[in-house]
Short mmCIF file of N, CA and C in Angstrom, two decimals:
data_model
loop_
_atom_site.label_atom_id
_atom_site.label_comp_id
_atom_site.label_asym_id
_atom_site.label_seq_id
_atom_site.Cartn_x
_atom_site.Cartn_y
_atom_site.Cartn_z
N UNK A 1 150.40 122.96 113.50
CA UNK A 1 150.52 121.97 112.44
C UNK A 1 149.94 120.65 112.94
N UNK A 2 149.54 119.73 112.10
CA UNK A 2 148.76 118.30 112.58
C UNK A 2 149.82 117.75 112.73
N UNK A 3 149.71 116.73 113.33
CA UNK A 3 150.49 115.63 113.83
C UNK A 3 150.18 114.28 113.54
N UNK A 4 150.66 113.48 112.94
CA UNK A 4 150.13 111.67 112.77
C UNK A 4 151.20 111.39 113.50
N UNK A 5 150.78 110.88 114.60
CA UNK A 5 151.47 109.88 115.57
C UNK A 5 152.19 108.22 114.61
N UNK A 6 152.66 107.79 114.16
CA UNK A 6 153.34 106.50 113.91
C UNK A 6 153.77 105.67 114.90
N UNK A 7 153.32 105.06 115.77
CA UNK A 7 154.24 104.58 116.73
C UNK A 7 155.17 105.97 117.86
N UNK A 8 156.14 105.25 117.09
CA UNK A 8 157.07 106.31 118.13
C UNK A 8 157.44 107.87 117.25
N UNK A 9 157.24 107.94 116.00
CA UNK A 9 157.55 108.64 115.12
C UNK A 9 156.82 110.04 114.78
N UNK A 10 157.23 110.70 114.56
CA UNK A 10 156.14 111.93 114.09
C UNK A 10 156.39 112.72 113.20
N UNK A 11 155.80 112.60 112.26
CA UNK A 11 155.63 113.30 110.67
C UNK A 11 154.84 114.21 110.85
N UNK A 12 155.44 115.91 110.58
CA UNK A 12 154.89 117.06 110.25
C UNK A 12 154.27 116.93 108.77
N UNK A 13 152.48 117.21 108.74
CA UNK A 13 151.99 117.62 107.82
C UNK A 13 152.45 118.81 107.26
N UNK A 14 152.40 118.86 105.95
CA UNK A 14 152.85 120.46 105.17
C UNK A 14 153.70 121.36 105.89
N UNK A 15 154.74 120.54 106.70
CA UNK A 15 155.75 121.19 107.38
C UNK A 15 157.28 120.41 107.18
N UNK A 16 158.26 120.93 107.71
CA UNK A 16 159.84 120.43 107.79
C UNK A 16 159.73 119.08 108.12
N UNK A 17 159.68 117.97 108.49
CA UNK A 17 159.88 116.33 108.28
C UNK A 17 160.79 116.13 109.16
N UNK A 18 160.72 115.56 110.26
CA UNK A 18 161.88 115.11 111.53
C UNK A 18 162.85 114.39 110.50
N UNK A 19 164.27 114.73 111.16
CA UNK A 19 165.43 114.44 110.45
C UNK A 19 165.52 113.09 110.68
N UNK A 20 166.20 111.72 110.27
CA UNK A 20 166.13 110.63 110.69
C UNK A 20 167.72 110.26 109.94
N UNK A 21 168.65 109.64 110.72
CA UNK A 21 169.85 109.47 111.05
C UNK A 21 169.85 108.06 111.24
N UNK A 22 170.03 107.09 110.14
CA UNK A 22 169.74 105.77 110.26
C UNK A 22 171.12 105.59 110.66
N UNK A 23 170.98 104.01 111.63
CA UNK A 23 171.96 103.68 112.67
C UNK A 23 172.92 102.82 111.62
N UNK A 24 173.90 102.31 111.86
CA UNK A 24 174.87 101.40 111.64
C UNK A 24 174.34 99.85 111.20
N UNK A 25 172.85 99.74 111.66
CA UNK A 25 172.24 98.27 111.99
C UNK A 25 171.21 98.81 110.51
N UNK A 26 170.99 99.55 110.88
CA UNK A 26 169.69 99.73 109.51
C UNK A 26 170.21 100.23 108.34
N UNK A 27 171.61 101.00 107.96
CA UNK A 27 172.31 100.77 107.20
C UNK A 27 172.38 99.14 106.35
N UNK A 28 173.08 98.38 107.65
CA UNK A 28 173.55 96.59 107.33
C UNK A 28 172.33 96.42 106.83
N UNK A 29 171.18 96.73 107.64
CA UNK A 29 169.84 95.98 106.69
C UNK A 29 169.32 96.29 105.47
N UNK A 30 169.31 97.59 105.16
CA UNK A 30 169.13 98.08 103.88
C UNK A 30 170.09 97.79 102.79
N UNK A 31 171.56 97.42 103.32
CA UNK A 31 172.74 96.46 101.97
C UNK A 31 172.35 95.32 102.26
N UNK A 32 171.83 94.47 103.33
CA UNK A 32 171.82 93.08 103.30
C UNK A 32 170.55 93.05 102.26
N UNK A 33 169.48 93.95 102.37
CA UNK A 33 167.81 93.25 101.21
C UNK A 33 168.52 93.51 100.07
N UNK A 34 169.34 95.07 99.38
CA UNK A 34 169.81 95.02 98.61
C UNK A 34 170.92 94.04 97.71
N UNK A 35 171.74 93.23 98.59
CA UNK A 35 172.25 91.92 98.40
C UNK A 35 171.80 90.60 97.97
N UNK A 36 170.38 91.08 98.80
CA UNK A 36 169.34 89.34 98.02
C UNK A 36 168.67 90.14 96.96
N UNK A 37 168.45 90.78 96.85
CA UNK A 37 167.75 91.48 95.64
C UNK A 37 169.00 91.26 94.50
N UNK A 38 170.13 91.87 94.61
CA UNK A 38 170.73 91.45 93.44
C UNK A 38 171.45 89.57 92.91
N UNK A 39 171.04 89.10 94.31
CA UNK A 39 171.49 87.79 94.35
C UNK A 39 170.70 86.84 93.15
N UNK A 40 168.78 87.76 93.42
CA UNK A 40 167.90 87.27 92.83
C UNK A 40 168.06 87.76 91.59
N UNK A 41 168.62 88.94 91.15
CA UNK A 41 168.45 89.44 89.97
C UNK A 41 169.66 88.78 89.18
N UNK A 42 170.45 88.04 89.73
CA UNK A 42 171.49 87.68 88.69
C UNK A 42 171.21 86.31 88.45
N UNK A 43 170.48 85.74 89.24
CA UNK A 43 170.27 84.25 89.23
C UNK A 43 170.73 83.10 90.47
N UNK A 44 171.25 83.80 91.41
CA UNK A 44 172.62 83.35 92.05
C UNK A 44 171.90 82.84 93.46
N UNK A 45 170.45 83.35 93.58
CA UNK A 45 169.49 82.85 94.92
C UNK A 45 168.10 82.87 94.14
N UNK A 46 167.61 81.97 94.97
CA UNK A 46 166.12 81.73 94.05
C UNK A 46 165.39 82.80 94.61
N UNK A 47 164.18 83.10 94.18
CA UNK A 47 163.18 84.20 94.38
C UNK A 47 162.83 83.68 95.57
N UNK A 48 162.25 82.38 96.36
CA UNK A 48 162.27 82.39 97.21
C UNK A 48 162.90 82.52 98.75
N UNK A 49 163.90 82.92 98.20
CA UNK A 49 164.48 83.37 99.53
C UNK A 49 164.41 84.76 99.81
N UNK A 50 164.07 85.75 98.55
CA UNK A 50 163.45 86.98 99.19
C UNK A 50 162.64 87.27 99.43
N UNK A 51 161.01 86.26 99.42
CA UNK A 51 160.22 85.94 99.65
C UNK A 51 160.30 85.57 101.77
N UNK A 52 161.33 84.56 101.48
CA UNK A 52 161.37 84.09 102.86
C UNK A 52 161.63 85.48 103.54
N UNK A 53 162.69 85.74 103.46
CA UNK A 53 163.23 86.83 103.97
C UNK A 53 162.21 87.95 104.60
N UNK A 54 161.41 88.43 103.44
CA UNK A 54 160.30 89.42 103.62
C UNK A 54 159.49 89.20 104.36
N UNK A 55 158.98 87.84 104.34
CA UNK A 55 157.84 87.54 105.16
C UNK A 55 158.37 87.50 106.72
N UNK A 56 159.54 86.99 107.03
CA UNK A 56 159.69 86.72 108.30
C UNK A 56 160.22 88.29 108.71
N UNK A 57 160.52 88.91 108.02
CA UNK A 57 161.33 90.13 108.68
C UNK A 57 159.68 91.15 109.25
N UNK A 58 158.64 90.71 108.47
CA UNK A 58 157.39 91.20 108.55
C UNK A 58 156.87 90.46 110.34
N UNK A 59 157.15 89.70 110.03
CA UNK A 59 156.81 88.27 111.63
C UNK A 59 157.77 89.10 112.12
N UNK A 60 158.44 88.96 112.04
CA UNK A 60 159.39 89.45 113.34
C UNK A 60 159.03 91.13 113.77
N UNK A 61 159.15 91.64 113.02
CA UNK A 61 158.29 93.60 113.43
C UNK A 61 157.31 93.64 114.10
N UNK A 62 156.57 92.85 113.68
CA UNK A 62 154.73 92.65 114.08
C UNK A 62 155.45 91.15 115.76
N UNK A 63 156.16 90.20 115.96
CA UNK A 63 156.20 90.50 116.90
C UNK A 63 156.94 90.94 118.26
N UNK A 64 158.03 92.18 117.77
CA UNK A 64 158.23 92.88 118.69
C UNK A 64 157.06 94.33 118.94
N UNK A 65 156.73 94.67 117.83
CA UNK A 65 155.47 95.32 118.42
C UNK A 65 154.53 94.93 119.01
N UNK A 66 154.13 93.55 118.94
CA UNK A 66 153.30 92.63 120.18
C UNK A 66 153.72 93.01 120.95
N UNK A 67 155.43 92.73 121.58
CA UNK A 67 155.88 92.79 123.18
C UNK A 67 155.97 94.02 123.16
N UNK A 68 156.07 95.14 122.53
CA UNK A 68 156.43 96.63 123.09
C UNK A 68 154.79 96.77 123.22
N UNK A 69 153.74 96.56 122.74
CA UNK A 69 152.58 96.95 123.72
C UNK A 69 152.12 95.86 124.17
N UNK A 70 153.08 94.85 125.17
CA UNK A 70 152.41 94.34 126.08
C UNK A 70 152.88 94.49 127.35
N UNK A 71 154.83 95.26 127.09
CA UNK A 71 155.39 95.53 127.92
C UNK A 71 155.02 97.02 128.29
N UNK A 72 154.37 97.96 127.55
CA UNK A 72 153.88 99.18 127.95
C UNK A 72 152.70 98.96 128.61
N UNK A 73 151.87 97.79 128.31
CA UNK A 73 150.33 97.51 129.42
C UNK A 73 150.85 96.60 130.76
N UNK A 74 152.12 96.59 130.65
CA UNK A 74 152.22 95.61 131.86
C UNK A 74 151.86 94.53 132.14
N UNK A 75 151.38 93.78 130.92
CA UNK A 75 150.60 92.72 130.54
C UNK A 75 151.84 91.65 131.62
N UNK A 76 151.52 90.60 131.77
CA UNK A 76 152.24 89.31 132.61
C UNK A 76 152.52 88.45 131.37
N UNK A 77 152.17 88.00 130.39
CA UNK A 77 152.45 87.82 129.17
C UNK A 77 153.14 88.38 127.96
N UNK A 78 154.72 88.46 127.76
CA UNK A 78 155.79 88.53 126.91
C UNK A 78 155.61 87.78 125.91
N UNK A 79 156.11 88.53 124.77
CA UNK A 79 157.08 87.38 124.02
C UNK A 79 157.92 87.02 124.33
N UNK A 80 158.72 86.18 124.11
CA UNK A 80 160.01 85.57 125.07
C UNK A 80 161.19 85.99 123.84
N UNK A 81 162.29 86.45 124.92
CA UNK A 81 163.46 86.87 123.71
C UNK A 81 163.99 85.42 122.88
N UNK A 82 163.80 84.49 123.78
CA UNK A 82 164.48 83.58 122.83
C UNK A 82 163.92 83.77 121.39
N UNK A 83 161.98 83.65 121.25
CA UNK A 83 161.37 83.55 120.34
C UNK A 83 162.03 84.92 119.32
N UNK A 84 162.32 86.04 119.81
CA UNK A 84 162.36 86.89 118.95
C UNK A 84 163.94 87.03 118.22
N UNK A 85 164.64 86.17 119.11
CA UNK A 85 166.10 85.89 118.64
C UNK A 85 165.81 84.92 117.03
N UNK A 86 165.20 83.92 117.80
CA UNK A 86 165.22 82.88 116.54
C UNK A 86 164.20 83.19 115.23
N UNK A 87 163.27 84.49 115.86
CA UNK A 87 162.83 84.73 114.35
C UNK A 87 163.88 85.56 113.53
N UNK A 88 164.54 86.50 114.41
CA UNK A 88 165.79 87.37 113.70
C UNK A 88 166.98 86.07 112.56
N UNK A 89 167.29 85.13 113.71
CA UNK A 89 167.81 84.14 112.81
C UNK A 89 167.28 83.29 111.52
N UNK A 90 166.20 83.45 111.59
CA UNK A 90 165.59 83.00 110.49
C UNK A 90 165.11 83.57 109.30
N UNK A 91 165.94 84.47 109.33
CA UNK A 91 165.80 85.64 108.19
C UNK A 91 165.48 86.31 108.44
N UNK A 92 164.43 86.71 109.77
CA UNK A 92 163.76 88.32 110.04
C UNK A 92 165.11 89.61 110.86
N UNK A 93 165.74 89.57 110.86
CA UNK A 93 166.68 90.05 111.52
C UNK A 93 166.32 91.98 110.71
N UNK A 94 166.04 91.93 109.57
CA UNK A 94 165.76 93.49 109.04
C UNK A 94 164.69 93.77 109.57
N UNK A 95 163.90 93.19 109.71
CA UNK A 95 162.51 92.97 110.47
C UNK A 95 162.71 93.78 111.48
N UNK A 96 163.60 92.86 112.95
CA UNK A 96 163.91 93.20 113.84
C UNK A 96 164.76 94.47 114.19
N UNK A 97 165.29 94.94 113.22
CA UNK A 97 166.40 96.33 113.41
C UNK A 97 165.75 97.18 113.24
N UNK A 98 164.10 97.31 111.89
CA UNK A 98 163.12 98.55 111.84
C UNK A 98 162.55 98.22 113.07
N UNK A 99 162.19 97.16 113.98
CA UNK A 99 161.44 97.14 114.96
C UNK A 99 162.30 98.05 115.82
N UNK A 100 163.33 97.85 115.99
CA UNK A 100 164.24 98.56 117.28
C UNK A 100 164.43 100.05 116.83
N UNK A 101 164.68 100.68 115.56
CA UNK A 101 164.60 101.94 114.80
C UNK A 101 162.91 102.52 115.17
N UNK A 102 162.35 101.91 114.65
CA UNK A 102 160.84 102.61 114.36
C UNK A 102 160.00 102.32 116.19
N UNK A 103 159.90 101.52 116.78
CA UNK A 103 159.76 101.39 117.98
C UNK A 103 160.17 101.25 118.99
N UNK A 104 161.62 101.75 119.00
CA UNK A 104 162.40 101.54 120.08
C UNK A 104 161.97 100.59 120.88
N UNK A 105 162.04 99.26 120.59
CA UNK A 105 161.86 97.95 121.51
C UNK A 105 163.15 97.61 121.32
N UNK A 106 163.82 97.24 122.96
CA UNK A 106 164.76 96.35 122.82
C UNK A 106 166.03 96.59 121.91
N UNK A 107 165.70 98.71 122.19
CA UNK A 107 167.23 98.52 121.43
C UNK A 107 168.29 99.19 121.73
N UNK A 108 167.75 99.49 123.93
CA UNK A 108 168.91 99.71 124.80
C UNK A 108 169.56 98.46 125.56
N UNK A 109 168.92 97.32 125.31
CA UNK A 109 169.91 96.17 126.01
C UNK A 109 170.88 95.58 125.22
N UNK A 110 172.24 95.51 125.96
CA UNK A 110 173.35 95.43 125.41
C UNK A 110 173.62 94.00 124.80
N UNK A 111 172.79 93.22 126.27
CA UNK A 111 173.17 91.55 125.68
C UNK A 111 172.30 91.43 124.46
N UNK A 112 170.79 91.86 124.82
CA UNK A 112 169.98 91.96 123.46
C UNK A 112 170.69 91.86 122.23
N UNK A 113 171.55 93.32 122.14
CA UNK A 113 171.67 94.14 120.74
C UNK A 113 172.56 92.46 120.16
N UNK A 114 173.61 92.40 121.21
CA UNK A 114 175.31 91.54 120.52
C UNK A 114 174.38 90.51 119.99
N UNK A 115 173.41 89.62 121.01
CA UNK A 115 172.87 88.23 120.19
C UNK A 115 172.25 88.69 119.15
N UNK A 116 171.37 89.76 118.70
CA UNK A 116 171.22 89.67 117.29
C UNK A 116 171.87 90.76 116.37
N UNK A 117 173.22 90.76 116.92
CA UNK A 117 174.08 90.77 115.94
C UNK A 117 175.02 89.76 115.46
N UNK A 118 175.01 89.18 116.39
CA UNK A 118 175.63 87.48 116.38
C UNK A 118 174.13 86.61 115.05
N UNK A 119 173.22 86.81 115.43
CA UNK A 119 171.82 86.49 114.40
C UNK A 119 171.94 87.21 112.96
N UNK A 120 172.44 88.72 112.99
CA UNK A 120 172.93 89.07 111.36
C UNK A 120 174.13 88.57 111.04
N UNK A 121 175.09 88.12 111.16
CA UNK A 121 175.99 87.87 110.83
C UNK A 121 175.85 86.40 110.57
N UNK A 122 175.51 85.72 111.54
CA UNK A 122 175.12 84.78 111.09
C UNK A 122 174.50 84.16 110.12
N UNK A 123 173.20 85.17 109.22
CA UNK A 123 171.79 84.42 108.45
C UNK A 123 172.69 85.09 107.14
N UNK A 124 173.59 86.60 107.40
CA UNK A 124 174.21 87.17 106.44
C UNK A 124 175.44 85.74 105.91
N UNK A 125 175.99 85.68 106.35
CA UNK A 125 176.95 84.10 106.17
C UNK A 125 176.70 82.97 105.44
N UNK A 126 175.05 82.53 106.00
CA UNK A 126 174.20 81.55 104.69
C UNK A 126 174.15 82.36 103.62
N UNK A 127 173.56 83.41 103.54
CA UNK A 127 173.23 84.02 102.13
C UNK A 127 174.35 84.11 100.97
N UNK A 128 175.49 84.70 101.99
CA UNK A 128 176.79 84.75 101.18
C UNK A 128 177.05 83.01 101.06
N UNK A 129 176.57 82.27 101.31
CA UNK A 129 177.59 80.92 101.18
C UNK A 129 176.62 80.33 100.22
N UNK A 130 175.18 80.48 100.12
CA UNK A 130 174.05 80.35 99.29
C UNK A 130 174.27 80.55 97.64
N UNK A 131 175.28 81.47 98.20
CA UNK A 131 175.80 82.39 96.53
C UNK A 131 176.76 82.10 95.98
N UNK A 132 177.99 81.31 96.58
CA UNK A 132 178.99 80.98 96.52
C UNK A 132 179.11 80.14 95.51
N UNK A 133 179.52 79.79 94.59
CA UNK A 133 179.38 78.85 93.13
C UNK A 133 179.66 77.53 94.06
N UNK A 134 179.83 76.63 93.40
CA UNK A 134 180.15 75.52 94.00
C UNK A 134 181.66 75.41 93.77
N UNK A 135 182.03 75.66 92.93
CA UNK A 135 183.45 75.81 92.05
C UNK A 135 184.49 76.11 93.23
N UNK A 136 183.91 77.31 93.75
CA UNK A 136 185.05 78.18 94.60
C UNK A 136 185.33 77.11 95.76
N UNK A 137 184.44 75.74 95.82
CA UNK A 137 185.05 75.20 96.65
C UNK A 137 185.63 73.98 96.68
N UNK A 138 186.51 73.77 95.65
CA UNK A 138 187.10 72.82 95.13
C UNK A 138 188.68 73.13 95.08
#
């Protein structure tokens, strides 16, 4: 049977389809887009923030796949985790969980994983507080 390589992934042509067992993290990310999606659909977040969202979660994939092939060439030049922390905080954090799912970058270190889960919980917190009427806080 052919093979298309994806990264780390491999899809059987006209054959059975590798099983895929999404984690606990890509779960959260798939209810967190679904959350701004309905945030946007009710009125309750502007379109641009799923805009923001998308684009950076896109920045952030594209660059941990920078560092996973620069750390596979042995390159002397990283991205630096801080940088990839603070794009996770800046909305790319779904970004960053298909990066760690689909390319296994960076998603056996432990201190890694907690700071950007400390980064979803966090950007998840604005969104929910984004949504929050003003009312409820009176």
């Amino acid at each position: 049977k052919a093979t298309v390589s994806v990264l780390n992934w491999r899809l059987w042509v006209g054959g059975n389809t590798q099983r895929f067992m999404p984690s606990p993290r890509a779960v959260c990310a798939l209810a967190f887009v679904g959350y701004i999606g309905w945030g946007v659909h009710r009125g309750a977040l502007p379109e641009a923030v799923a805009w923001w969202c998308a684009g950076m979660s896109v920045l952030t994939f594209c660059m941990y796949a920078v560092d996973k092939r620069r750390a596979v060439q042995g390159a002397a030049w990283r991205v630096p985790e801080r940088n990839l922390h603070l794009a996770a905080l800046g909305g790319g954090w779904p970004g960053a969980v298909c990066a760690q799912e689909l390319i296994r970058h960076k998603s056996s270190k432990a201190q890694f994983r907690a700071v950007l889960w400390c980064a979803m919980a966090a950007h998840a917190a604005l969104v929910i507080l984004l949504q929050t009427p003003p009312e409820a806080f009176r």
